[in-house]
mmCIF file of C-alpha atoms and ligand atoms in Angstrom:
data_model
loop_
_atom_site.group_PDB
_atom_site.id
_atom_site.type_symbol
_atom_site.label_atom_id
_atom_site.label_comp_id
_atom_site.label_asym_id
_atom_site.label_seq_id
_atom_site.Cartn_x
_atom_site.Cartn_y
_atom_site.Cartn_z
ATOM 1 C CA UNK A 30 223.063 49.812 422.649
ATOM 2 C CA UNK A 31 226.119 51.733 423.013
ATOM 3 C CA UNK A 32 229.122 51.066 420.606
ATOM 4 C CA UNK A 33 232.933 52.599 420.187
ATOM 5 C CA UNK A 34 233.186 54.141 416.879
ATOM 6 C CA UNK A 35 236.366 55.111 415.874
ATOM 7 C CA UNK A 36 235.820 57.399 413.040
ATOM 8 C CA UNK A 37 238.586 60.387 413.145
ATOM 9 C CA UNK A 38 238.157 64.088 412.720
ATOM 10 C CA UNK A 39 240.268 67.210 411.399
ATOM 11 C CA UNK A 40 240.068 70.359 412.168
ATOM 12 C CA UNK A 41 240.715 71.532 408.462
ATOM 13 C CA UNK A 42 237.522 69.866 407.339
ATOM 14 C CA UNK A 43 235.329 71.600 409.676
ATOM 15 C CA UNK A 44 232.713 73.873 407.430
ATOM 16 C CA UNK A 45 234.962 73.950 404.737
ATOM 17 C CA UNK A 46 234.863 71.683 401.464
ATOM 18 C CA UNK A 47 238.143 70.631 400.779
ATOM 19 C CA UNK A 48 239.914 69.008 397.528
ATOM 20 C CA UNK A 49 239.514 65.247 396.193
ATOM 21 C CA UNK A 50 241.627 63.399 398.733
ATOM 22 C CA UNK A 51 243.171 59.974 398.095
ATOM 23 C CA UNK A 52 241.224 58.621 401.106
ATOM 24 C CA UNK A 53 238.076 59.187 398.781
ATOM 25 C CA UNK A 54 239.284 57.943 395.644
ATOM 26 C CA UNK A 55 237.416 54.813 395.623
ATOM 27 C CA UNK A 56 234.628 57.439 394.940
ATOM 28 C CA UNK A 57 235.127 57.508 391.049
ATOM 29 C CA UNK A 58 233.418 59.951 388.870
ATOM 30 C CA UNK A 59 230.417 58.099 388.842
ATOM 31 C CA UNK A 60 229.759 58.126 392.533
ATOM 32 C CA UNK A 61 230.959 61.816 392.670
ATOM 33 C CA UNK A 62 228.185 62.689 389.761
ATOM 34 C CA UNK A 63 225.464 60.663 391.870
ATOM 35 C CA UNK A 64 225.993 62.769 394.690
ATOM 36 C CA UNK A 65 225.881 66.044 392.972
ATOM 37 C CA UNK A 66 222.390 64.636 391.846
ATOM 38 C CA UNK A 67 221.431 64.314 395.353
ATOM 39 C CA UNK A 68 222.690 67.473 396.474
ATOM 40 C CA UNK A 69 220.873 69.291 393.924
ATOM 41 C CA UNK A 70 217.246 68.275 395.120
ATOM 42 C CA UNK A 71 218.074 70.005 398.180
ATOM 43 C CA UNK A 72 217.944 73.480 398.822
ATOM 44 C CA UNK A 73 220.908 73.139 401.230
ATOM 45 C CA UNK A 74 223.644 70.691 400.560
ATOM 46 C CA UNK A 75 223.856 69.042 404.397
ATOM 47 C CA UNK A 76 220.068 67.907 404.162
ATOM 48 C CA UNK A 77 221.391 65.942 401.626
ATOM 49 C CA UNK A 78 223.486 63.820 404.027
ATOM 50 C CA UNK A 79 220.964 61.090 404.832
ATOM 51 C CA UNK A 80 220.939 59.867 401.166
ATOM 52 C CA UNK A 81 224.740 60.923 400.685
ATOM 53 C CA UNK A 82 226.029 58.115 403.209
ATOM 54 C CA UNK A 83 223.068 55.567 401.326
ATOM 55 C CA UNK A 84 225.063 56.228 398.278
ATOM 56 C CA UNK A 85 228.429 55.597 400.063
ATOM 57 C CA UNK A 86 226.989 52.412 401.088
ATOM 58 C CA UNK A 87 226.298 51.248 397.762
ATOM 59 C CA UNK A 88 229.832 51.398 397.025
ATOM 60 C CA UNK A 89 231.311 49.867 399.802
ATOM 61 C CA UNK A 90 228.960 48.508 401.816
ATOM 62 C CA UNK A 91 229.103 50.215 404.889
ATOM 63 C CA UNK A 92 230.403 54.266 405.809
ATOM 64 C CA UNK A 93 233.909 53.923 406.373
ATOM 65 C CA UNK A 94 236.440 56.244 407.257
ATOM 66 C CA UNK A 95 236.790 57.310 403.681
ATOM 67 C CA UNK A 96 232.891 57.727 403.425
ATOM 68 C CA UNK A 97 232.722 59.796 406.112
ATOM 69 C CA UNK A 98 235.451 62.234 404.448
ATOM 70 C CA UNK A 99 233.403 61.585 401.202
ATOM 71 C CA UNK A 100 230.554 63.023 402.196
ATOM 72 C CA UNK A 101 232.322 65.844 404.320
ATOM 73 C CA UNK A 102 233.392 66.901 401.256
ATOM 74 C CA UNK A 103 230.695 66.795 399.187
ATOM 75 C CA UNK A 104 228.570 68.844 401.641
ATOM 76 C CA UNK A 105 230.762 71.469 403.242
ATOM 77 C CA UNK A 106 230.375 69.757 406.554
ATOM 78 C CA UNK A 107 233.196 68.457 409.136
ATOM 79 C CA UNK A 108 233.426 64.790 409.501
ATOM 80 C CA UNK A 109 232.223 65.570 413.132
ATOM 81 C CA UNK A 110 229.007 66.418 411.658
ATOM 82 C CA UNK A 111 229.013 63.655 409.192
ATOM 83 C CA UNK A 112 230.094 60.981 412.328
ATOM 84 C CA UNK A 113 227.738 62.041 414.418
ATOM 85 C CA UNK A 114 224.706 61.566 411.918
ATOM 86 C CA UNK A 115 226.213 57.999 410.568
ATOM 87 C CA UNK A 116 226.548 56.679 414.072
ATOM 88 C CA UNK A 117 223.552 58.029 415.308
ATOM 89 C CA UNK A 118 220.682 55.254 412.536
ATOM 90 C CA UNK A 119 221.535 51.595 412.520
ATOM 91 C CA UNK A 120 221.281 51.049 409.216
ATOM 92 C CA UNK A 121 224.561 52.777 408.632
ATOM 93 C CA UNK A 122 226.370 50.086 408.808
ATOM 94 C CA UNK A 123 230.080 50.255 410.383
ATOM 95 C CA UNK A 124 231.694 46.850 409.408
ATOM 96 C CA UNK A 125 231.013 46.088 405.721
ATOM 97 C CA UNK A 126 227.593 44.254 405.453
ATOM 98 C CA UNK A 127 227.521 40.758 403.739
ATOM 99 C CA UNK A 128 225.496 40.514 400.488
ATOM 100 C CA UNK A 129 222.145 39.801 402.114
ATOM 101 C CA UNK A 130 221.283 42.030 405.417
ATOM 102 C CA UNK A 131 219.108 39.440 407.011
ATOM 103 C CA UNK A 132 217.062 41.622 409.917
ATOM 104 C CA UNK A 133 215.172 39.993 412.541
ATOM 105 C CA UNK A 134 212.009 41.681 414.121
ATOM 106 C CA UNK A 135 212.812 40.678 418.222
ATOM 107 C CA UNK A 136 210.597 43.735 419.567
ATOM 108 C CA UNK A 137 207.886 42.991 421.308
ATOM 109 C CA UNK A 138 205.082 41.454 419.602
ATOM 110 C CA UNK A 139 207.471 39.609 417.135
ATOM 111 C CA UNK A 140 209.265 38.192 420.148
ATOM 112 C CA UNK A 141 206.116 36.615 421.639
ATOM 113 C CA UNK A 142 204.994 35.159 418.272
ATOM 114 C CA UNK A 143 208.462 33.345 417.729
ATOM 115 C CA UNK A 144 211.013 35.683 416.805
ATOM 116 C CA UNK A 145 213.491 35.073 419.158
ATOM 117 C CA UNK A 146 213.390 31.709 417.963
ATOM 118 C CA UNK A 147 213.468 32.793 414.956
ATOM 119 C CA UNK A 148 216.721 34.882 415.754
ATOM 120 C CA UNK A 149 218.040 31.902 417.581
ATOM 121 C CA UNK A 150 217.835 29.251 414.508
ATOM 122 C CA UNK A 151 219.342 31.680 412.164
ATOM 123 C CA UNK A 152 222.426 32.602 414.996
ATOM 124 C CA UNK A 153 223.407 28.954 415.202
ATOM 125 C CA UNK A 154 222.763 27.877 412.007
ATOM 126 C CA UNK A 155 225.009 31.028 410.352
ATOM 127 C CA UNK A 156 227.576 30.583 413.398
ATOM 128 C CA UNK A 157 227.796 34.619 414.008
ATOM 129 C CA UNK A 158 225.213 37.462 416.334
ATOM 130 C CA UNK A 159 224.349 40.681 416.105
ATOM 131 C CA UNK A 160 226.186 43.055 413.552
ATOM 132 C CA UNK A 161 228.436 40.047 412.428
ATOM 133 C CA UNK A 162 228.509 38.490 409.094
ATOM 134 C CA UNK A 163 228.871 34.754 407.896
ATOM 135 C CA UNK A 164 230.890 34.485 405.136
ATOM 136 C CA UNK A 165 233.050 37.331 403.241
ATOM 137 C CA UNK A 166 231.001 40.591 403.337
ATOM 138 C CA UNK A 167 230.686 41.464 399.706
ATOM 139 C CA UNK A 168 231.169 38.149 398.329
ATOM 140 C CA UNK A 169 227.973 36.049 397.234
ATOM 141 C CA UNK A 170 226.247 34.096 399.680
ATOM 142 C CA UNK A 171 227.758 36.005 402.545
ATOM 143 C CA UNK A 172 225.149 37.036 405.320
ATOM 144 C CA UNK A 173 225.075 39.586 407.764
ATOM 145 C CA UNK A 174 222.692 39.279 410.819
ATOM 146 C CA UNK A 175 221.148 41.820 413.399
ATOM 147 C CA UNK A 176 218.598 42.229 415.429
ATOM 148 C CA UNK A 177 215.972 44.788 414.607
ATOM 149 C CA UNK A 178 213.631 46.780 416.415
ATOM 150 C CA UNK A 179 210.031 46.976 415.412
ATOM 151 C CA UNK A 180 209.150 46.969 411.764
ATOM 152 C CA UNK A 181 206.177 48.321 411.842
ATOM 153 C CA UNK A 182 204.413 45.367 410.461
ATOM 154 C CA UNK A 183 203.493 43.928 413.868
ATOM 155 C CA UNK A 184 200.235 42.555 412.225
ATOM 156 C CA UNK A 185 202.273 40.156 410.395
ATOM 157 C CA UNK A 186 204.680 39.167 413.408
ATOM 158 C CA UNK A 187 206.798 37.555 413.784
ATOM 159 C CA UNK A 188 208.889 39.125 410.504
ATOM 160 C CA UNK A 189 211.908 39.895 409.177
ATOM 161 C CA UNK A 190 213.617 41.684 406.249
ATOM 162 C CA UNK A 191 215.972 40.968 404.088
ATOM 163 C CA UNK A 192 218.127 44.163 402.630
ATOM 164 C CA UNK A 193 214.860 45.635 403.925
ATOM 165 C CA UNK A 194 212.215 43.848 401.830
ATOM 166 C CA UNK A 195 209.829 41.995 404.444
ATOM 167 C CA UNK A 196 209.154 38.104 404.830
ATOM 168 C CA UNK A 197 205.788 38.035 407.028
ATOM 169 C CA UNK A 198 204.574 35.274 408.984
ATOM 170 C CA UNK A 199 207.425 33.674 409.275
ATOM 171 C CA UNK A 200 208.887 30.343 411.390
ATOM 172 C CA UNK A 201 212.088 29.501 412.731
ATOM 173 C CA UNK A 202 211.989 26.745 409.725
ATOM 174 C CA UNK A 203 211.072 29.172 407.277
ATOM 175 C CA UNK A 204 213.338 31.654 408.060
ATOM 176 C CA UNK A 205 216.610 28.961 408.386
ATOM 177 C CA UNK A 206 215.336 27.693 404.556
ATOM 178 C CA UNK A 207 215.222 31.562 403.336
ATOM 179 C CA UNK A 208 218.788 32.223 404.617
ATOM 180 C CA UNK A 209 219.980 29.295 403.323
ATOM 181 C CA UNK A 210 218.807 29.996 399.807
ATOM 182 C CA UNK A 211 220.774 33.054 400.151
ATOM 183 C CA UNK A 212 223.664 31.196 401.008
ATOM 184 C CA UNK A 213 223.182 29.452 398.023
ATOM 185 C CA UNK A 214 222.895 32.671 396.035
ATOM 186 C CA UNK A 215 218.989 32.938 395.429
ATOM 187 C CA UNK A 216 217.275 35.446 395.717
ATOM 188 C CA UNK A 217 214.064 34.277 396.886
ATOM 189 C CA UNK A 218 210.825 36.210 396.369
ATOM 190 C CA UNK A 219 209.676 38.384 399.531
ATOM 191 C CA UNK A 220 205.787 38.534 400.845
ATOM 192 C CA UNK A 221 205.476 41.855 399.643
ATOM 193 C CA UNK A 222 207.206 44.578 398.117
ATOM 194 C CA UNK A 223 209.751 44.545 394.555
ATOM 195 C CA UNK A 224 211.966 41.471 393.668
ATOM 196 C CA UNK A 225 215.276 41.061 396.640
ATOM 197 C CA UNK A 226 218.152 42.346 395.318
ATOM 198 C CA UNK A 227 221.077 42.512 397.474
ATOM 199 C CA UNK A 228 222.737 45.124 400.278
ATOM 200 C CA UNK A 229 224.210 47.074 398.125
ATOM 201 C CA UNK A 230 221.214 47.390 395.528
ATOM 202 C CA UNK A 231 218.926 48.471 398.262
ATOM 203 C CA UNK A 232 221.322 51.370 399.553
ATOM 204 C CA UNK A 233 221.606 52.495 395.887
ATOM 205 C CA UNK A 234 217.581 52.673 395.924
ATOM 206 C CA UNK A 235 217.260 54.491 399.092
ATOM 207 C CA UNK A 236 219.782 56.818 397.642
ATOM 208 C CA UNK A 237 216.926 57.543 395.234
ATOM 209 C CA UNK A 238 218.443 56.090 392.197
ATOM 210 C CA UNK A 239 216.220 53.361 390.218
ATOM 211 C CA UNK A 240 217.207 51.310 387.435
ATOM 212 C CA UNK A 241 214.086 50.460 386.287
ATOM 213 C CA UNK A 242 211.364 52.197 388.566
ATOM 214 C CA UNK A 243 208.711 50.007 387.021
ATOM 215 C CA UNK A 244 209.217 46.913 388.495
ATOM 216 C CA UNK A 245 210.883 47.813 391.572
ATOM 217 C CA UNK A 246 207.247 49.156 392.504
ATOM 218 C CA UNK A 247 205.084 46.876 390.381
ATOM 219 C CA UNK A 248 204.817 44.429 393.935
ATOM 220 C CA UNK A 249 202.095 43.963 396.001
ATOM 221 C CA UNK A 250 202.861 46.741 399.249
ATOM 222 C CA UNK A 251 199.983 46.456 401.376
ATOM 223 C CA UNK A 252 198.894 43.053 403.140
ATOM 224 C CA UNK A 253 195.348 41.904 403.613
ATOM 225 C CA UNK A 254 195.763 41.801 407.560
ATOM 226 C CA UNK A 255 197.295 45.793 407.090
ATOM 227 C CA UNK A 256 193.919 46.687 405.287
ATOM 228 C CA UNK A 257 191.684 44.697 407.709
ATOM 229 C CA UNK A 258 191.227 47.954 409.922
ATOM 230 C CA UNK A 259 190.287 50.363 406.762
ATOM 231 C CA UNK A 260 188.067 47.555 405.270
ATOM 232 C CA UNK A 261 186.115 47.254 408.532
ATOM 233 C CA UNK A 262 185.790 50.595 408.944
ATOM 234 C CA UNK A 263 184.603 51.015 405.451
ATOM 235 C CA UNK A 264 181.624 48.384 405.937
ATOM 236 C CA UNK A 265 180.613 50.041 409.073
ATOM 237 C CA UNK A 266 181.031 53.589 407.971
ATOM 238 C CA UNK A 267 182.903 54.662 410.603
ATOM 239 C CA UNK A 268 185.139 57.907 409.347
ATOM 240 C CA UNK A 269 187.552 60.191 411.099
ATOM 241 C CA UNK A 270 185.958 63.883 411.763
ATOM 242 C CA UNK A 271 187.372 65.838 408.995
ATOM 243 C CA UNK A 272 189.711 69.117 409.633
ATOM 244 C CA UNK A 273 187.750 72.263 409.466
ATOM 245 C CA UNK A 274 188.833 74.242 406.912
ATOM 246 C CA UNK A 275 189.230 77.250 408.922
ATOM 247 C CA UNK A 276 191.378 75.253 411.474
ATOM 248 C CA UNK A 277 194.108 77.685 412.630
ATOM 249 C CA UNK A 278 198.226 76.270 412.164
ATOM 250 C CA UNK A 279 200.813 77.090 413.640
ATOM 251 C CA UNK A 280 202.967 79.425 412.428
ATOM 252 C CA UNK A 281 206.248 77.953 410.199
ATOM 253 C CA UNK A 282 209.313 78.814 411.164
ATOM 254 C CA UNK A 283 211.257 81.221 408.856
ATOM 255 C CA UNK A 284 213.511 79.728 406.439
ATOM 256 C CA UNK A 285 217.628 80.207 407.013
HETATM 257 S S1 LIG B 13 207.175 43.944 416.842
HETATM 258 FE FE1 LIG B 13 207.946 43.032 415.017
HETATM 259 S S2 LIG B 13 207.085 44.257 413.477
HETATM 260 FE FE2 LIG B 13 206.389 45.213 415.281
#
């Protein structure tokens, strides 16, 4: 999938960490002390960019123009470097996301299980495709919809995730009744995995921040069906052949 992205770039910023612009503004204190958090569990600010544009999410939603600068900033990079990292995953969003990202698994084994119909019943019944969001984005109740790629939990097909928590086993029926009660502003419980929060919530989480650790991992994370192949393995006492402890490895690079 190949999109236009329309993100700008200055010279000035390249390499070189500039002032507090007005274009980052809507970056208040808070957001600005969050991000020297995540800079300092890195030993070089740019690794920190993959969180740094989670965090921008939280706060708007999706990387804008202004998030891009943001994190420029914050990091000493251009917002080349910063563009061509936020383009490059798809869940950097570029059109602010609804409250609820509703992700459909259409890869593969997902696909042959139901989930293009799956896709299908939530696309009419929301009125909008890939990337495109039903309602205000923001505003409760508002849903945005994309197709997603394999979610690695292909033993539960056909699946999908919403703001990233999974709903396994799922039916077009299912699936129209779960975005629904979104619509309606629930939050219904997912298969596995912590309590659904919304877009935003998530982003702030993969940031690394956690307002209450506890219960966002006190859910079930592992499925029967995912444990199936350890469990069988375990009552037949099959086992890998271990590493030998002399095993030679190869050589790590020296640090910059
Ligand atoms: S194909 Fe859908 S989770 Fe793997």
């Amino acid at each position: 999938m190949t999109e236009q992205f329309d993100f700008t770039t200055t010279e000035e910023a390249v390499h070189e960490a500039v002032p507090i612009s007005g274009a980052t503004s809507v970056f208040g204190e808070d957001v600005r002390a969050d991000a020297k958090q995540i800079i300092a569990r890195y030993p070089e600010s740019r690794s920190a960019l993959l969180p740094m544009l989670h965090l921008v999410q939280s706060v708007q939603g999706h990387v804008s123009a202004e998030g891009i600068q943001f994190c420029a900033e914050q990091l000493a990079l251009s917002t080349a470097e910063v563009s061509a990292v936020a383009t490059f995953y798809t869940m950097y969003k570029r059109k602010p996301c609804g409250q609820h990202l509703v992700s459909i698994c259409t890869n593969t084994m997902c696909a042959a299980l139901g989930g293009d119909a799956i896709y299908r019943k939530v696309s009419e019944h929301l009125g909008v495709g890939h990337n495109e969001t039903a309602g205000t984005p923001g505003e409760e109740g508002s849903v945005t919809l994309e197709h997603a790629e394999c979610l690695a939990a292909c033993d539960l097909a056909p699946v999908l995730q919403v703001n990233y928590e999974y709903f396994d086993n799922q039916t077009p029926e299912q699936a129209l009744e779960l975005v629904k009660a979104l619509q309606r502003g629930e939050k219904p419980a997912p298969t596995r995995g912590p309590a659904l929060s919304d877009f935003r919530g998530a982003e702030r989480q993969l940031a690394g921040f956690f307002d209450d650790l506890e219960s966002t991992v006190a859910g079930s994370s592992a499925a029967v069906e995912t444990l199936r192949g350890a469990q069988l393995a375990n009552e037949q006492g099959w086992t890998a052949p271990s590493m030998p402890d002399d095993a030679e490895l190869p050589p790590l690079p020296e640090k910059k």
